[in-house]
Structures are given as structure tokens and as C-alpha cells.
C-alpha positions in Angstrom: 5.0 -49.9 -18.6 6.3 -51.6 -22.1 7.8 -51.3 -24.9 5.7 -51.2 -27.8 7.7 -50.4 -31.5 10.8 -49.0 -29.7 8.5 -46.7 -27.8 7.5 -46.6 -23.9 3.6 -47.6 -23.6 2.2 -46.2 -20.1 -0.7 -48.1 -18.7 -3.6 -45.9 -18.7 -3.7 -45.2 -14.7 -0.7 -43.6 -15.3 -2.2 -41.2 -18.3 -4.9 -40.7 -16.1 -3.1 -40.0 -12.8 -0.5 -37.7 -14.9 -3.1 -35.5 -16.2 -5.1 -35.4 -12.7 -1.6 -34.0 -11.6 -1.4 -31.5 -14.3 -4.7 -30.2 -13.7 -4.2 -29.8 -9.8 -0.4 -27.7 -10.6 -2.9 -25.7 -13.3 -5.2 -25.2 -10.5 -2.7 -24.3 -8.1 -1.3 -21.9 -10.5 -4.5 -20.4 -11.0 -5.2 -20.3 -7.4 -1.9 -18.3 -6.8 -2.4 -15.5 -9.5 -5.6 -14.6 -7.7 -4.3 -15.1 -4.2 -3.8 -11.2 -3.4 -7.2 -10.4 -5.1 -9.3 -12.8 -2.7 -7.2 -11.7 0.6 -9.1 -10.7 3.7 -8.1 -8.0 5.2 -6.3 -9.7 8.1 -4.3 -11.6 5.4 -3.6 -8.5 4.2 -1.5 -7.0 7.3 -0.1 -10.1 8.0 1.3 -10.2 4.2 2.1 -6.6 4.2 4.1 -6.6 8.2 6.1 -9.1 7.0 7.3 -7.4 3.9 8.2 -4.5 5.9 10.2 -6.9 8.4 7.8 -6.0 11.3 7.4 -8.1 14.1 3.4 -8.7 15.7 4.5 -6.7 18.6 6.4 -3.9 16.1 3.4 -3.2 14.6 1.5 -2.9 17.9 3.4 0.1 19.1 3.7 1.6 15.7 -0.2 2.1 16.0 -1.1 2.0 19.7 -2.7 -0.9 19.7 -2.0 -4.4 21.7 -0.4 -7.7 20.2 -3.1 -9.4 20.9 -5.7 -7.0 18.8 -3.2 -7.3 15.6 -3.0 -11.4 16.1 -6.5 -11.0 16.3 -6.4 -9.0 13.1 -4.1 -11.2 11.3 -6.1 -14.8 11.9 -10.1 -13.1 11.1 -10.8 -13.3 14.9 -12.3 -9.8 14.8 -14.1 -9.7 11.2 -15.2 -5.5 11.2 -12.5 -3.1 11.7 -13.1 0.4 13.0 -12.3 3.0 11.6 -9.9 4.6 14.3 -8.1 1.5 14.0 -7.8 0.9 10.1 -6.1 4.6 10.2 -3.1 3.9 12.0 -2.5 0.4 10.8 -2.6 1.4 7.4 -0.6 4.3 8.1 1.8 2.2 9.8 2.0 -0.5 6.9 2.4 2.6 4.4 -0.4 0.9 2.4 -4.1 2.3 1.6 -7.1 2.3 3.7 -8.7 0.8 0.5 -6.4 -1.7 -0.2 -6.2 -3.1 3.2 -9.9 -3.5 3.3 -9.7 -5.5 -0.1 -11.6 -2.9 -1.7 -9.0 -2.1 -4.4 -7.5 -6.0 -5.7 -4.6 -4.6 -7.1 -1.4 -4.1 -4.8 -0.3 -0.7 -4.7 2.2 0.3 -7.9 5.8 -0.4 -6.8 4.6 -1.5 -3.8 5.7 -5.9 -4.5 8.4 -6.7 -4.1 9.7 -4.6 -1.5 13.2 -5.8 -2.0 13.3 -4.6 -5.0 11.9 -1.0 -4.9 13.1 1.8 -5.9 10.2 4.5 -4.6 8.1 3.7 -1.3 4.9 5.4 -0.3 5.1 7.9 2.2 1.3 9.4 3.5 1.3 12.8 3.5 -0.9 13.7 6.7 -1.3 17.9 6.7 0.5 20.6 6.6 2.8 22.3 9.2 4.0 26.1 9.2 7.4 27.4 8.6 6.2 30.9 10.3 2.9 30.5 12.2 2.3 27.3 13.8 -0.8 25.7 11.5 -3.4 23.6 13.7 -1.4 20.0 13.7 -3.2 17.2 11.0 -3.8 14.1 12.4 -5.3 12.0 9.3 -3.6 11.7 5.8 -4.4 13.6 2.9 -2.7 11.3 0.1 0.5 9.3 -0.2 3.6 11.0 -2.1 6.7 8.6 -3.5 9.8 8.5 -2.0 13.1 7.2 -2.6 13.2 3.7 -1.3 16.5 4.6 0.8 14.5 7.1 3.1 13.7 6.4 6.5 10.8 8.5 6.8 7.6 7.6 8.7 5.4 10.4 7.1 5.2 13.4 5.2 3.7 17.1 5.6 3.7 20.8 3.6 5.7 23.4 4.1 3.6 26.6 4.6 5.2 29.6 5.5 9.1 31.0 4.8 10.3 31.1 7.9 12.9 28.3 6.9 13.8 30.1 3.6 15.6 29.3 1.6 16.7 26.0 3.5 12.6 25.1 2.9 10.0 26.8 0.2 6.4 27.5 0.8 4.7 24.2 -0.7 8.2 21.9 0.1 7.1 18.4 1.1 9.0 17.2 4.3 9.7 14.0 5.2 9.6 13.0 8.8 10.9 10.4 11.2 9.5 10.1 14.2 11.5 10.4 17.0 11.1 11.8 20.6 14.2 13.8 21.2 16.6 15.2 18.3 19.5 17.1 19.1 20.5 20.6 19.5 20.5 23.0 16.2 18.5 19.8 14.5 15.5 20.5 12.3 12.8 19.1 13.4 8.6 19.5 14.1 7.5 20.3 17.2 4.2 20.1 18.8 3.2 23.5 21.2 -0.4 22.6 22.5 -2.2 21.7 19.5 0.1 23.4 16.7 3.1 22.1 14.8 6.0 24.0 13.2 9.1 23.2 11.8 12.4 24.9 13.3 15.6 24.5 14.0 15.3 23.0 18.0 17.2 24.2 20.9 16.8 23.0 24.1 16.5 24.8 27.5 16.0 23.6 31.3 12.4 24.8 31.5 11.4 24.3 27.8 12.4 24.6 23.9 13.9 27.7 21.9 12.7 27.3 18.4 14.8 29.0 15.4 14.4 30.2 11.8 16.7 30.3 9.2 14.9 33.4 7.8 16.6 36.3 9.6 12.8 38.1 9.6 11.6 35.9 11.8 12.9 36.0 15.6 13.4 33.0 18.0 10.6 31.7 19.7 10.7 30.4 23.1 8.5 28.1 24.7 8.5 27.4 28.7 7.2 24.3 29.8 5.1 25.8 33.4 3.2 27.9 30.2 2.0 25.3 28.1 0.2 22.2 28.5 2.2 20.2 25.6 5.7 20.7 24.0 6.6 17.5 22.5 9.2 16.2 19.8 7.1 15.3 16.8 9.8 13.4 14.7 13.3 15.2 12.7 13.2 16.1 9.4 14.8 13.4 7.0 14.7 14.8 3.4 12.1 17.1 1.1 10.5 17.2 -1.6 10.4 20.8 -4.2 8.4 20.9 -7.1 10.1 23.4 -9.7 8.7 25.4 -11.9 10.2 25.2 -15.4 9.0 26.5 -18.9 5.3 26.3 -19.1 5.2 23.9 -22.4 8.0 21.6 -20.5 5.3 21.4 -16.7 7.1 20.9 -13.9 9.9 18.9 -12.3 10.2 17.1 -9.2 13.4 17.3 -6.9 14.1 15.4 -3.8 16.5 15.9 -1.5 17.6 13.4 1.6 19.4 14.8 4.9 
């Protein structure tokens, strides 16, 4: 380096190795805005677990599989992912089937940064009856937004006024899952292979289930006659579409428990 008229001269290595350098941060820059569209699907989960704050072995028991199959996942080991497995990790991560598989580029709307969110993705995976119990869903239908503050692990529609007026015909509920709620808490509750939503009370050899529509009497399940009566998860919040003036649409309410 010198001094040439009162200004600084670089050698010309140093021209040459500065602009090397700015081309490689360009690069890099360039590199980074595309990183999420070139992600493989393993890359994917990882990305998307730890935004949710999962742990390898969280995410295992959130979908039945083993830690080793999602570290597998996660580092490309196993390059074709089934179809019963992409289901319940995507369910799991709250994301799409489509986008985990890299088939859609974009992330999900609201969906980066987490932190920062003020709606989350919930997937809405059937319906469930508020009079007769409805043949229990097991795959989602589409994903419905949620405020971020809900600790909901899915969502299903009301069908039925048995919980009138606490819950409409067409309500969206939002569901933790949980294996035990108690006493007088509403919750869904698997009987064999249908679901319903009711007020739970239990019993020494089973489940009462309750209404909150006066028309429709308490049901009471024992467990020596049926094969399954299981806890499904307690209701968290809902969701009510209103009907307003015609020209105006419709408005959305949500409520959390």
C-alpha cells in the first residue's frame, strides 16, 4: 500500500482478492435466499422440529415412530418416505404433506418465524358428533388458522346440537390431546370406532357422557361392553363462523377455553 496524491493506492492483489471476497459474500447471499427452496425433505423436519422446540425423541412419540427412523429422516439415510409415515410427521410438525416433500418451495404463510406469529396452522382431521357419535377421521381434511397462544394439537367439526348452545352444528373445535381430563371437562371420546364430544364423567366400570342440550339424555358406557373407550384429547377453544348481512359475508369468531 502507498500513498499516491494524498490518496491510498492498493496493490492490485489486494483489488483482486477484495472483489474475490465480495463475489463469495454475493454468492453466499444468493445461496441463502434459495436455501429453503432446495431443502430435502429430511432438512425439512429437522428445520421445522427445531422451530417448534421439539427434541429428536419429542417428535418420535408425537408420531409413533422410533428416534432412530427420524435421525434417519433428518440426515437423508432413508431417501423415499412412505406414505403412513409422512402423515403423522407432518401432522405432528403442523406443516403440509406438500411442503415437507419439497413439492411446494414456499414456506407456509405465517408459518417463519415462529417467534413471531400471531396465527398457527392447526389440521383439521374430520368431524366428530355433538348427538350421534360420527365414524372417528383419522387423516386431515385441510389446516384452519389459529391464534398463536393455543395449545391445540388438532382440529375437528361439530356436527350435531347436542352441546347447544355451548357448541353450533359446523363449530370448529380445537383439541389437545390428552389421555385423562377431569370430571365435568369437555372433551372427545373414542367408543369402539366412534367419537363424540361431551361433557366426561367418570365411573368405576366406565365413562358417563353428558350434553348440554337438555333433549339429549346421558349416555353411559361400561367398559366389560365395549372393546375401546379411550380419552381422545380436551377441548381447548372453537372456532364459529357467523352469519352476517349477505352483501357484508361472513365473520369468523374464535374462542379459547
Amino acid at each position: 500500500m502507498r500513498i499516491v496524491n494524498g490518496k491510498i493506492a492498493y496493490p492490485r492483489i489486494f483489488v483482486q482478492i477484495a472483489c474475490i471476497y465480495a463475489r463469495n459474500v454475493l454468492s453466499c447471499l444468493k445461496r441463502d435466499s434459495r436455501r429453503y427452496a432446495v431443502m430435502t425433505p429430511g432438512e425439512r423436519i429437522r428445520e421445522r422440529r427445531q422451530a417448534l422446540g421439539l427434541t429428536v425423541e419429542a417428535l418420535a412419540e408425537r408420531t409413533g415412530l422410533s428416534p432412530a427412523t427420524i435421525y434417519r429422516y433428518e440426515a437423508g439415510d432413508i431417501s423415499h418416505m412412505r406414505a403412513d409415515k409422512l402423515q403423522p410427521i407432518s401432522r405432528a410438525l403442523r406443516v403440509a404433506p406438500a411442503w415437507l416433500m419439497g413439492w411446494e418451495d414456499e414456506w407456509p404463510e405465517g408459518l417463519r418465524p415462529l417467534a413471531s406469529m400471531k396465527r398457527q396452522a392447526i389440521p383439521l382431521i374430520g368431524e366428530v358428533a355433538a348427538g350421534v357419535p360420527i365414524l372417528a377421521e383419522q387423516d386431515y381434511e385441510a389446516w384452519v388458522d389459529a391464534d398463536d397462544t393455543l395449545r391445540a394439537d388438532y382440529a375437528l367439526t361439530v356436527r350435531g346440537d347436542s352441546m347447544a348452545p355451548t357448541y353450533l352444528d359446523g363449530d370448529v373445535l380445537f383439541v389437545r390431546e390428552q389421555p385423562d381430563v377431569d370430571n365435568g371437562t369437555v372433551a372427545v371420546v373414542l367408543v369402539d370406532d366412534s367419537a363424540s364430544v361431551k361433557h366426561v364423567y367418570h365411573e368405576a366400570d366406565g365413562v358417563t357422557l353428558t350434553s348440554d342440550n337438555p333433549a339429549y339424555p346421558p349416555m353411559r358406557f361400561r367398559l366389560s361392553e365395549h372393546d375401546v373407550i379411550r380419552i381422545l384429547g380436551v377441548v381447548v377453544g372453537y372456532m364459529r363462523v357467523y352469519k352476517s348481512d349477505p352483501l357484508k359475508g361472513v365473520r369468523k369468531g374464535m374462542a379459547v377455553r
